Amino acid sequence: MAVRRRIEVETGRAAVRATQADPEDATALATATRFLLEELASAHEGHTVEVRVPPYGAAQAIPGPRHTRGTPPNVIETDPVTWVALATGALAWVDATAADRIAASGSRADLSEVLPLAWEA
């Protein structure tokens, strides 16, 4: 089942570019965060890992066992600026975890194999 898009691709790409130029632009950061969560969910469809980026959004991704009730067993949480940097390749997963910019729990809560996302600016 395809991921339902809420943000048009061109709008999302423009927001990512704007966020890269000015991470303090809250409107662009919110749109870029949501767009990149959609990109993750679309490129790696599944329900094994939940990625949370408060206050802007969350997405389930990565093929594997489906979680149906309660707290998911594999959860990743980070802030919006870190998420955009990870998703675009400006920050490596290993560096973000070493700097405690990611909270990850569960045996599959590691996105180093799927980040950065293959998206076009």
mmCIF file of N, CA, C and O in Angstrom, residues 5 7-20 31-32 35-36 39 118-121:
data_model
loop_
_atom_site.group_PDB
_atom_site.id
_atom_site.type_symbol
_atom_site.label_atom_id
_atom_site.label_comp_id
_atom_site.label_asym_id
_atom_site.label_seq_id
_atom_site.Cartn_x
_atom_site.Cartn_y
_atom_site.Cartn_z
ATOM 1 N N ARG A 5 0.495 10.818 0.537
ATOM 2 C CA ARG A 5 1.242 12.071 0.574
ATOM 3 C C ARG A 5 0.339 13.209 1.008
ATOM 4 O O ARG A 5 -0.775 13.354 0.524
ATOM 5 N N ILE A 7 2.093 16.363 1.514
ATOM 6 C CA ILE A 7 2.872 17.505 1.038
ATOM 7 C C ILE A 7 3.309 17.220 -0.397
ATOM 8 O O ILE A 7 3.910 16.182 -0.670
ATOM 9 N N GLU A 8 3.014 18.134 -1.281
ATOM 10 C CA GLU A 8 3.440 17.978 -2.667
ATOM 11 C C GLU A 8 4.958 17.971 -2.728
ATOM 12 O O GLU A 8 5.627 18.673 -1.961
ATOM 13 N N VAL A 9 5.491 17.193 -3.650
ATOM 14 C CA VAL A 9 6.942 16.999 -3.732
ATOM 15 C C VAL A 9 7.677 18.327 -3.912
ATOM 16 O O VAL A 9 8.662 18.596 -3.215
ATOM 17 N N GLU A 10 7.224 19.154 -4.822
ATOM 18 C CA GLU A 10 7.924 20.428 -5.053
ATOM 19 C C GLU A 10 7.863 21.339 -3.825
ATOM 20 O O GLU A 10 8.831 22.025 -3.501
ATOM 21 N N THR A 11 6.739 21.337 -3.130
ATOM 22 C CA THR A 11 6.610 22.125 -1.904
ATOM 23 C C THR A 11 7.572 21.608 -0.846
ATOM 24 O O THR A 11 8.242 22.386 -0.157
ATOM 25 N N GLY A 12 7.660 20.285 -0.715
ATOM 26 C CA GLY A 12 8.573 19.680 0.244
ATOM 27 C C GLY A 12 10.029 19.972 -0.060
ATOM 28 O O GLY A 12 10.800 20.320 0.831
ATOM 29 N N ARG A 13 10.389 19.838 -1.318
ATOM 30 C CA ARG A 13 11.782 20.116 -1.717
ATOM 31 C C ARG A 13 12.152 21.570 -1.454
ATOM 32 O O ARG A 13 13.242 21.872 -0.985
ATOM 33 N N ALA A 14 11.226 22.476 -1.752
ATOM 34 C CA ALA A 14 11.472 23.898 -1.506
ATOM 35 C C ALA A 14 11.646 24.152 -0.009
ATOM 36 O O ALA A 14 12.515 24.943 0.405
ATOM 37 N N ALA A 15 10.852 23.484 0.810
ATOM 38 C CA ALA A 15 10.972 23.652 2.268
ATOM 39 C C ALA A 15 12.302 23.115 2.778
ATOM 40 O O ALA A 15 12.912 23.719 3.666
ATOM 41 N N VAL A 16 12.765 21.994 2.224
ATOM 42 C CA VAL A 16 14.066 21.458 2.632
ATOM 43 C C VAL A 16 15.172 22.443 2.274
ATOM 44 O O VAL A 16 16.046 22.738 3.093
ATOM 45 N N ARG A 17 15.131 22.974 1.058
ATOM 46 C CA ARG A 17 16.142 23.965 0.650
ATOM 47 C C ARG A 17 16.107 25.190 1.559
ATOM 48 O O ARG A 17 17.149 25.699 1.985
ATOM 49 N N ALA A 18 14.913 25.661 1.887
ATOM 50 C CA ALA A 18 14.771 26.836 2.757
ATOM 51 C C ALA A 18 15.307 26.539 4.152
ATOM 52 O O ALA A 18 15.966 27.385 4.767
ATOM 53 N N THR A 19 15.054 25.339 4.650
ATOM 54 C CA THR A 19 15.539 24.953 5.978
ATOM 55 C C THR A 19 17.053 24.832 5.996
ATOM 56 O O THR A 19 17.705 25.224 6.966
ATOM 57 N N GLN A 20 17.615 24.308 4.925
ATOM 58 C CA GLN A 20 19.066 24.215 4.851
ATOM 59 C C GLN A 20 19.706 25.605 4.835
ATOM 60 O O GLN A 20 20.763 25.803 5.420
ATOM 61 N N THR A 31 7.452 22.047 7.489
ATOM 62 C CA THR A 31 7.121 21.403 6.214
ATOM 63 C C THR A 31 8.222 20.434 5.791
ATOM 64 O O THR A 31 7.937 19.309 5.360
ATOM 65 N N ALA A 32 9.473 20.837 5.932
ATOM 66 C CA ALA A 32 10.598 19.966 5.567
ATOM 67 C C ALA A 32 10.611 18.704 6.418
ATOM 68 O O ALA A 32 10.839 17.598 5.908
ATOM 69 N N PHE A 35 7.730 16.469 5.242
ATOM 70 C CA PHE A 35 8.038 15.959 3.912
ATOM 71 C C PHE A 35 9.072 14.829 3.984
ATOM 72 O O PHE A 35 8.904 13.779 3.353
ATOM 73 N N LEU A 36 10.126 15.020 4.756
ATOM 74 C CA LEU A 36 11.168 13.995 4.848
ATOM 75 C C LEU A 36 10.692 12.761 5.601
ATOM 76 O O LEU A 36 11.150 11.648 5.322
ATOM 77 N N GLU A 39 8.941 10.964 2.916
ATOM 78 C CA GLU A 39 9.932 10.345 2.038
ATOM 79 C C GLU A 39 10.449 9.040 2.640
ATOM 80 O O GLU A 39 10.581 8.041 1.945
ATOM 81 N N ALA A 118 17.368 9.302 -0.456
ATOM 82 C CA ALA A 118 17.668 9.674 -1.842
ATOM 83 C C ALA A 118 16.562 10.605 -2.312
ATOM 84 O O ALA A 118 15.527 10.179 -2.788
ATOM 85 N N TRP A 119 16.748 11.863 -2.151
ATOM 86 C CA TRP A 119 15.762 12.851 -2.573
ATOM 87 C C TRP A 119 16.499 13.903 -3.394
ATOM 88 O O TRP A 119 17.706 14.068 -3.280
ATOM 89 N N GLU A 120 15.774 14.584 -4.217
ATOM 90 C CA GLU A 120 16.373 15.612 -5.065
ATOM 91 C C GLU A 120 16.001 16.990 -4.573
ATOM 92 O O GLU A 120 14.861 17.242 -4.226
ATOM 93 N N ALA A 121 16.987 17.859 -4.537
ATOM 94 C CA ALA A 121 16.758 19.227 -4.045
ATOM 95 C C ALA A 121 15.891 20.028 -4.974
ATOM 96 O O ALA A 121 15.708 19.852 -6.078
#
